[in-house]
């Protein structure tokens, strides 16, 4: 059984995601977190956001070089950091395709999430829109937004340094 996971997103990353959803084009990336057991659940502070691609309203694809960098980082840091696969339904997407996409994953998003969670029960996906943040995965998963937490700045800088070596 998968314990409840509480994803903690600091203000600096929240602001970055908010800026991306206000743009015309969709973006995608990876949120990197560590999991700590506490009172029967996992507290999962996010230490970094790594943007992997940009597209158009309604479509986004990853830069292959960025994907290779994040995959190399995750292999090197296996057991330390886990990914949340993130993408936006940008303001341009909502204006072009309608309000449904401001509150919901698309059918294609859900198809991919279902496939990935069947392969990896710990898989997490997150969607940010101009009005909402949604997270999807097996079990009980919640999002908490806070200003900052101890160690965020140092770990964020270290992750950026390591990712820079892979680019």
Coordinates of N, CA and C in Angstrom, one line a residue:
X1 N 0.8 -1.2 0.0 CA 0.0 0.0 0.0 C 0.9 1.2 0.0
X2 N 0.5 2.2 -0.8 CA 1.3 3.4 -0.9 C 0.8 4.4 0.2
X3 N 1.7 4.9 1.0 CA 1.3 5.9 2.0 C 0.8 7.2 1.4
X4 N 0.0 7.9 2.2 CA -0.4 9.3 1.7 C 0.9 10.1 1.5
X5 N 0.9 10.8 0.4 CA 2.1 11.7 0.1 C 1.6 13.1 0.1
X6 N 2.3 13.9 0.8 CA 2.0 15.4 0.9 C 3.1 16.1 0.2
X7 N 2.9 16.6 -1.0 CA 3.9 17.3 -1.8 C 3.9 18.8 -1.3
X8 N 5.1 19.2 -0.8 CA 5.3 20.6 -0.3 C 6.0 21.4 -1.3
X9 N 5.4 22.5 -1.8 CA 6.0 23.3 -2.9 C 6.3 24.7 -2.3
X10 N 7.6 25.1 -2.3 CA 8.0 26.4 -1.8 C 7.6 27.5 -2.7
X11 N 7.5 28.7 -2.1 CA 7.1 29.9 -2.9 C 7.9 30.2 -4.1
X12 N 9.2 30.0 -4.1 CA 10.0 30.3 -5.2 C 9.6 29.4 -6.4
X13 N 9.4 28.2 -6.2 CA 8.9 27.3 -7.3 C 7.5 27.6 -7.7
X14 N 6.6 27.8 -6.7 CA 5.2 28.2 -7.0 C 5.2 29.4 -7.9
X15 N 6.0 30.4 -7.6 CA 6.0 31.6 -8.5 C 6.5 31.3 -9.9
X16 N 7.5 30.5 -10.0 CA 8.0 30.1 -11.3 C 6.9 29.4 -12.1
X17 N 6.2 28.5 -11.5 CA 5.1 27.8 -12.2 C 4.0 28.7 -12.6
X18 N 3.7 29.6 -11.7 CA 2.6 30.6 -12.0 C 3.0 31.5 -13.2
X19 N 4.3 31.9 -13.3 CA 4.7 32.7 -14.4 C 4.6 31.9 -15.7
X20 N 4.9 30.6 -15.7 CA 4.8 29.8 -16.9 C 3.4 29.6 -17.4
X21 N 2.4 29.5 -16.4 CA 1.0 29.3 -16.9 C 0.4 30.5 -17.4
X22 N 1.0 31.7 -17.1 CA 0.4 32.9 -17.6 C 0.9 33.2 -19.0
X23 N 1.8 32.4 -19.5 CA 2.3 32.6 -20.9 C 1.3 32.0 -21.9
X24 N 1.5 32.3 -23.2 CA 0.6 31.8 -24.2 C 0.9 30.3 -24.4
X25 N 2.1 29.9 -24.4 CA 2.5 28.5 -24.8 C 2.6 27.6 -23.5
X26 N 2.3 26.3 -23.7 CA 2.4 25.4 -22.7 C 3.9 25.1 -22.4
X27 N 4.2 24.7 -21.2 CA 5.6 24.3 -20.7 C 5.5 22.9 -20.0
X28 N 6.6 22.3 -19.9 CA 6.7 21.1 -19.2 C 8.0 21.0 -18.4
X29 N 8.1 20.2 -17.4 CA 9.3 20.0 -16.6 C 9.2 19.0 -15.6
X30 N 10.1 19.0 -14.7 CA 10.2 18.0 -13.6 C 10.4 18.7 -12.3
X31 N 9.5 18.4 -11.3 CA 9.7 18.8 -9.9 C 10.5 17.7 -9.2
X32 N 11.6 18.0 -8.5 CA 12.4 17.1 -7.8 C 12.1 17.2 -6.3
X33 N 11.7 16.0 -5.7 CA 11.4 16.0 -4.3 C 12.1 14.8 -3.6
X34 N 12.2 15.0 -2.3 CA 12.7 13.9 -1.4 C 11.5 13.5 -0.5
X35 N 11.4 12.3 -0.1 CA 10.3 11.8 0.7 C 10.8 11.4 2.1
X36 N 10.1 12.0 3.1 CA 10.4 11.7 4.5 C 9.2 11.2 5.3
X37 N 9.3 10.0 5.9 CA 8.2 9.5 6.7 C 7.9 10.3 7.9
X38 N 6.6 10.5 8.1 CA 6.1 11.3 9.3 C 4.7 10.9 9.6
X39 N 4.4 10.3 10.8 CA 3.1 10.0 11.2 C 2.3 9.2 10.2
X40 N 2.9 8.2 9.6 CA 2.2 7.3 8.7 C 2.0 7.8 7.3
X41 N 2.6 9.0 7.0 CA 2.5 9.5 5.6 C 3.9 9.9 5.2
X42 N 4.1 10.3 3.9 CA 5.3 10.8 3.4 C 5.2 12.3 3.2
X43 N 6.1 13.0 3.8 CA 6.2 14.5 3.6 C 7.2 14.6 2.4
X44 N 6.9 15.3 1.4 CA 7.7 15.3 0.1 C 8.0 16.8 -0.3
X45 N 9.0 17.4 0.3 CA 9.3 18.7 -0.1 C 10.0 18.7 -1.5
X46 N 9.6 19.7 -2.3 CA 10.1 19.9 -3.6 C 11.3 20.8 -3.5
X47 N 12.4 20.4 -4.0 CA 13.7 21.1 -3.9 C 14.0 21.8 -5.2
X48 N 13.4 21.4 -6.3 CA 13.9 22.0 -7.6 C 12.8 21.8 -8.7
X49 N 12.7 22.8 -9.6 CA 11.9 22.7 -10.8 C 12.9 22.8 -12.0
X50 N 12.8 21.8 -12.9 CA 13.7 21.8 -14.1 C 12.8 21.8 -15.3
X51 N 12.8 22.9 -16.0 CA 12.0 23.0 -17.2 C 12.6 22.2 -18.4
X52 N 11.8 21.3 -19.0 CA 12.4 20.5 -20.0 C 11.8 20.8 -21.4
X53 N 10.8 21.6 -21.5 CA 10.3 21.9 -22.8 C 9.2 23.0 -22.8
X54 N 8.9 23.4 -24.1 CA 7.9 24.4 -24.3 C 7.3 24.1 -25.6
X55 N 6.0 24.5 -25.8 CA 5.3 24.2 -27.0 C 4.4 25.3 -27.5
X56 N 3.2 24.9 -27.8 CA 2.2 25.8 -28.3 C 1.0 25.7 -27.4
X57 N -0.1 26.5 -27.5 CA -1.3 26.2 -26.8 C -1.8 24.8 -27.2
X58 N -2.0 24.0 -26.2 CA -2.5 22.7 -26.5 C -1.5 21.6 -26.7
X59 N -0.2 21.9 -26.8 CA 0.8 20.9 -27.1 C 2.2 21.3 -26.5
X60 N 2.9 20.4 -26.0 CA 4.2 20.6 -25.5 C 5.1 19.4 -25.7
X61 N 6.3 19.6 -26.0 CA 7.3 18.5 -26.1 C 8.6 18.9 -25.4
X62 N 9.3 17.8 -25.1 CA 10.6 18.1 -24.3 C 11.7 18.2 -25.3
X63 N 12.7 19.0 -24.8 CA 14.0 19.1 -25.4 C 14.8 17.9 -25.1
X64 N 15.3 17.1 -26.1 CA 15.9 15.9 -25.8 C 17.2 16.0 -24.9
X65 N 17.9 17.1 -25.1 CA 19.1 17.4 -24.3 C 18.7 17.5 -22.8
X66 N 17.6 18.2 -22.6 CA 17.1 18.4 -21.2 C 16.7 17.1 -20.6
X67 N 16.0 16.3 -21.4 CA 15.5 15.0 -20.9 C 16.7 14.1 -20.5
X68 N 17.7 14.1 -21.3 CA 18.9 13.3 -21.0 C 19.6 13.8 -19.7
X69 N 19.6 15.2 -19.5 CA 20.2 15.7 -18.3 C 19.4 15.3 -17.1
X70 N 18.1 15.4 -17.1 CA 17.3 15.1 -15.9 C 17.4 13.6 -15.7
X71 N 17.4 12.8 -16.7 CA 17.4 11.3 -16.5 C 18.8 10.9 -15.9
X72 N 19.9 11.5 -16.4 CA 21.2 11.3 -15.8 C 21.3 11.7 -14.3
X73 N 20.7 12.9 -14.0 CA 20.6 13.3 -12.7 C 19.9 12.3 -11.8
X74 N 18.7 11.9 -12.2 CA 17.9 10.9 -11.4 C 18.6 9.6 -11.2
X75 N 19.3 9.1 -12.3 CA 20.1 7.9 -12.1 C 21.2 8.1 -11.0
X76 N 21.9 9.2 -11.1 CA 23.0 9.4 -10.2 C 22.5 9.7 -8.8
X77 N 21.2 10.1 -8.6 CA 20.7 10.5 -7.3 C 19.5 9.6 -7.0
X78 N 19.5 8.3 -7.5 CA 18.5 7.4 -7.2 C 18.3 7.2 -5.7
X79 N 17.1 7.2 -5.2 CA 16.9 7.0 -3.8 C 17.0 8.3 -3.0
X80 N 17.5 9.4 -3.6 CA 17.6 10.7 -2.9 C 16.4 11.6 -3.4
X81 N 16.3 11.7 -4.8 CA 15.3 12.5 -5.4 C 14.4 11.7 -6.2
X82 N 13.1 12.1 -6.3 CA 12.1 11.5 -7.1 C 11.5 12.6 -8.0
X83 N 11.0 12.2 -9.2 CA 10.4 13.2 -10.0 C 8.9 13.3 -9.9
X84 N 8.3 14.5 -10.1 CA 6.9 14.7 -10.4 C 6.9 15.3 -11.8
X85 N 6.3 14.6 -12.8 CA 6.3 15.1 -14.1 C 5.2 16.2 -14.2
X86 N 5.7 17.4 -14.6 CA 4.8 18.6 -14.5 C 4.6 19.1 -16.0
X87 N 3.4 19.7 -16.2 CA 3.2 20.5 -17.4 C 2.1 21.5 -17.1
X88 N 1.9 22.4 -18.0 CA 0.9 23.5 -17.9 C -0.1 23.3 -18.9
X89 N -1.3 23.8 -18.5 CA -2.3 24.2 -19.5 C -2.3 25.8 -19.4
X90 N -1.6 26.4 -20.2 CA -1.3 27.8 -20.2 C -2.5 28.7 -20.4
X91 N -2.4 30.0 -20.1 CA -3.5 30.9 -20.4 C -3.9 30.8 -21.9
X92 N -2.9 30.6 -22.8 CA -3.1 30.5 -24.2 C -3.9 29.2 -24.5
X93 N -3.6 28.1 -23.8 CA -4.4 26.9 -24.0 C -5.8 27.0 -23.6
X94 N -6.1 27.7 -22.4 CA -7.4 27.9 -21.9 C -8.2 28.8 -22.9
X95 N -7.6 29.9 -23.3 CA -8.2 30.8 -24.3 C -8.6 30.1 -25.6
X96 N -7.7 29.2 -26.0 CA -7.9 28.5 -27.3 C -8.9 27.4 -27.2
X97 N -8.8 26.6 -26.2 CA -9.6 25.3 -26.1 C -10.7 25.3 -25.1
X98 N -10.8 26.3 -24.2 CA -11.9 26.4 -23.3 C -11.5 26.2 -21.8
X99 N -12.5 26.6 -21.0 CA -12.3 26.6 -19.5 C -12.1 25.2 -19.0
X100 N -12.6 24.2 -19.6 CA -12.4 22.8 -19.1 C -10.9 22.6 -18.8
X101 N -10.1 23.1 -19.7 CA -8.6 22.8 -19.5 C -8.0 23.7 -18.4
X102 N -8.8 24.6 -17.8 CA -8.3 25.3 -16.7 C -8.5 24.6 -15.4
X103 N -9.3 23.5 -15.4 CA -9.6 22.7 -14.2 C -9.3 21.2 -14.3
X104 N -8.9 20.8 -15.5 CA -8.8 19.3 -15.7 C -7.6 18.9 -16.5
X105 N -7.1 17.7 -16.2 CA -6.1 17.1 -17.1 C -6.9 16.8 -18.4
X106 N -6.2 16.8 -19.5 CA -6.8 16.4 -20.8 C -7.0 14.9 -20.8
X107 N -7.8 14.4 -21.7 CA -7.9 13.0 -21.9 C -6.6 12.3 -22.2
X108 N -5.8 12.9 -23.0 CA -4.5 12.4 -23.3 C -3.6 12.4 -22.1
X109 N -3.6 13.4 -21.3 CA -2.9 13.5 -20.0 C -3.3 12.3 -19.2
X110 N -4.6 12.0 -19.0 CA -5.1 10.9 -18.2 C -4.7 9.6 -18.7
X111 N -4.7 9.4 -20.0 CA -4.2 8.2 -20.6 C -2.8 7.9 -20.3
X112 N -1.9 8.9 -20.4 CA -0.5 8.7 -20.1 C -0.3 8.5 -18.6
X113 N -1.0 9.2 -17.7 CA -0.9 9.0 -16.3 C -1.4 7.6 -15.9
X114 N -2.5 7.1 -16.5 CA -2.9 5.7 -16.2 C -1.9 4.7 -16.6
X115 N -1.3 4.9 -17.8 CA -0.3 4.0 -18.3 C 0.9 4.0 -17.4
X116 N 1.4 5.2 -17.0 CA 2.6 5.3 -16.2 C 2.4 4.8 -14.8
X117 N 1.2 5.0 -14.2 CA 1.0 4.5 -12.8 C 0.8 3.0 -12.8
X118 N 0.4 2.4 -13.9 CA 0.3 1.0 -14.0 C 1.7 0.4 -14.0
X119 N 2.7 1.1 -14.6 CA 4.0 0.6 -14.7 C 4.8 0.9 -13.4
X120 N 4.5 2.1 -12.8 CA 5.2 2.5 -11.6 C 4.2 3.1 -10.7
X121 N 3.9 2.4 -9.6 CA 2.8 2.9 -8.7 C 3.2 4.2 -8.0
X122 N 4.5 4.6 -7.9 CA 4.9 5.8 -7.3 C 4.9 7.0 -8.2
X123 N 4.6 6.8 -9.5 CA 4.6 7.8 -10.5 C 3.6 9.0 -10.1
X124 N 4.1 10.2 -10.2 CA 3.2 11.4 -10.0 C 3.3 12.3 -11.1
X125 N 2.1 12.9 -11.4 CA 2.0 14.0 -12.5 C 1.4 15.2 -11.9
X126 N 1.8 16.3 -12.3 CA 1.2 17.6 -11.8 C 0.9 18.5 -13.0
X127 N -0.3 19.1 -12.9 CA -0.7 20.1 -13.9 C -0.9 21.4 -13.2
X128 N -0.4 22.5 -13.8 CA -0.7 23.8 -13.4 C -1.4 24.6 -14.5
X129 N -2.5 25.3 -14.1 CA -3.2 26.2 -15.0 C -3.3 27.6 -14.4
X130 N -3.9 28.5 -15.1 CA -4.1 29.8 -14.5 C -4.9 29.9 -13.2
X131 N -5.7 28.8 -13.0 CA -6.6 28.9 -11.8 C -6.4 27.7 -10.8
X132 N -5.6 26.7 -11.2 CA -5.5 25.5 -10.3 C -4.2 24.8 -10.5
X133 N -3.9 24.0 -9.4 CA -2.8 23.1 -9.5 C -3.4 21.7 -9.2
X134 N -3.1 20.7 -10.0 CA -3.7 19.4 -9.8 C -2.5 18.4 -9.8
X135 N -2.7 17.4 -8.9 CA -1.7 16.3 -8.9 C -2.4 15.0 -9.0
X136 N -1.8 14.0 -9.7 CA -2.4 12.7 -9.9 C -1.3 11.7 -9.7
X137 N -1.8 10.6 -9.1 CA -0.9 9.4 -8.8 C -1.8 8.4 -8.0
X138 N -1.2 7.2 -7.8 CA -1.9 6.2 -7.1 C -1.9 6.6 -5.6
X139 N -3.0 6.3 -4.9 CA -3.1 6.6 -3.5 C -3.5 8.0 -3.2
X140 N -3.4 8.4 -2.0 CA -3.8 9.7 -1.5 C -2.6 10.7 -1.7
X141 N -2.7 11.7 -2.6 CA -1.7 12.6 -2.8 C -2.2 14.0 -2.7
X142 N -1.6 14.9 -1.9 CA -2.0 16.3 -1.7 C -0.9 17.2 -2.0
X143 N -1.3 18.5 -2.3 CA -0.3 19.6 -2.5 C -0.5 20.6 -1.4
X144 N 0.7 21.1 -0.9 CA 0.7 22.1 0.1 C 1.7 23.2 -0.4
X145 N 1.3 24.4 -0.4 CA 2.1 25.5 -0.8 C 2.5 26.3 0.4
X146 N 3.8 26.5 0.6 CA 4.4 27.3 1.7 C 5.4 28.3 1.2
X147 N 5.7 29.3 2.0 CA 6.7 30.3 1.6 C 8.1 29.7 1.3
X148 N 8.6 28.9 2.3 CA 9.9 28.4 2.2 C 10.1 27.3 3.3
X149 N 11.1 26.5 3.2 CA 11.4 25.5 4.2 C 12.9 25.4 4.4
X150 N 13.3 25.0 5.5 CA 14.8 24.9 5.8 C 15.5 24.0 4.8
X151 N 16.6 24.5 4.3 CA 17.4 23.7 3.4 C 17.0 23.8 1.9
X152 N 15.9 24.5 1.6 CA 15.5 24.6 0.2 C 16.5 25.3 -0.6
X153 N 17.0 26.5 -0.2 CA 17.9 27.3 -1.1 C 19.2 26.5 -1.4
X154 N 19.7 25.9 -0.3 CA 21.0 25.1 -0.5 C 20.8 23.9 -1.4
X155 N 19.7 23.2 -1.2 CA 19.5 22.0 -2.0 C 19.2 22.4 -3.5
X156 N 18.4 23.4 -3.7 CA 18.1 23.9 -5.0 C 19.3 24.3 -5.8
X157 N 20.2 25.0 -5.1 CA 21.5 25.4 -5.7 C 22.3 24.2 -6.1
X158 N 22.4 23.2 -5.2 CA 23.2 22.0 -5.5 C 22.6 21.2 -6.6
X159 N 21.3 21.1 -6.7 CA 20.7 20.4 -7.8 C 21.0 21.1 -9.1
X160 N 20.8 22.4 -9.1 CA 21.1 23.2 -10.3 C 22.6 23.0 -10.8
X161 N 23.5 23.0 -9.8 CA 24.9 22.8 -10.1 C 25.1 21.4 -10.8
X162 N 24.5 20.3 -10.2 CA 24.6 19.0 -10.7 C 24.0 18.9 -12.1
X163 N 22.8 19.5 -12.3 CA 22.1 19.4 -13.6 C 22.9 20.1 -14.6
X164 N 23.6 21.2 -14.3 CA 24.4 21.9 -15.2 C 25.6 21.1 -15.8
X165 N 26.0 20.1 -15.0 CA 27.1 19.2 -15.5 C 26.6 18.3 -16.6
X166 N 25.3 18.0 -16.5 CA 24.7 17.0 -17.5 C 24.2 17.7 -18.8
X167 N 24.1 19.0 -18.8 CA 23.6 19.7 -20.0 C 24.7 19.9 -21.0

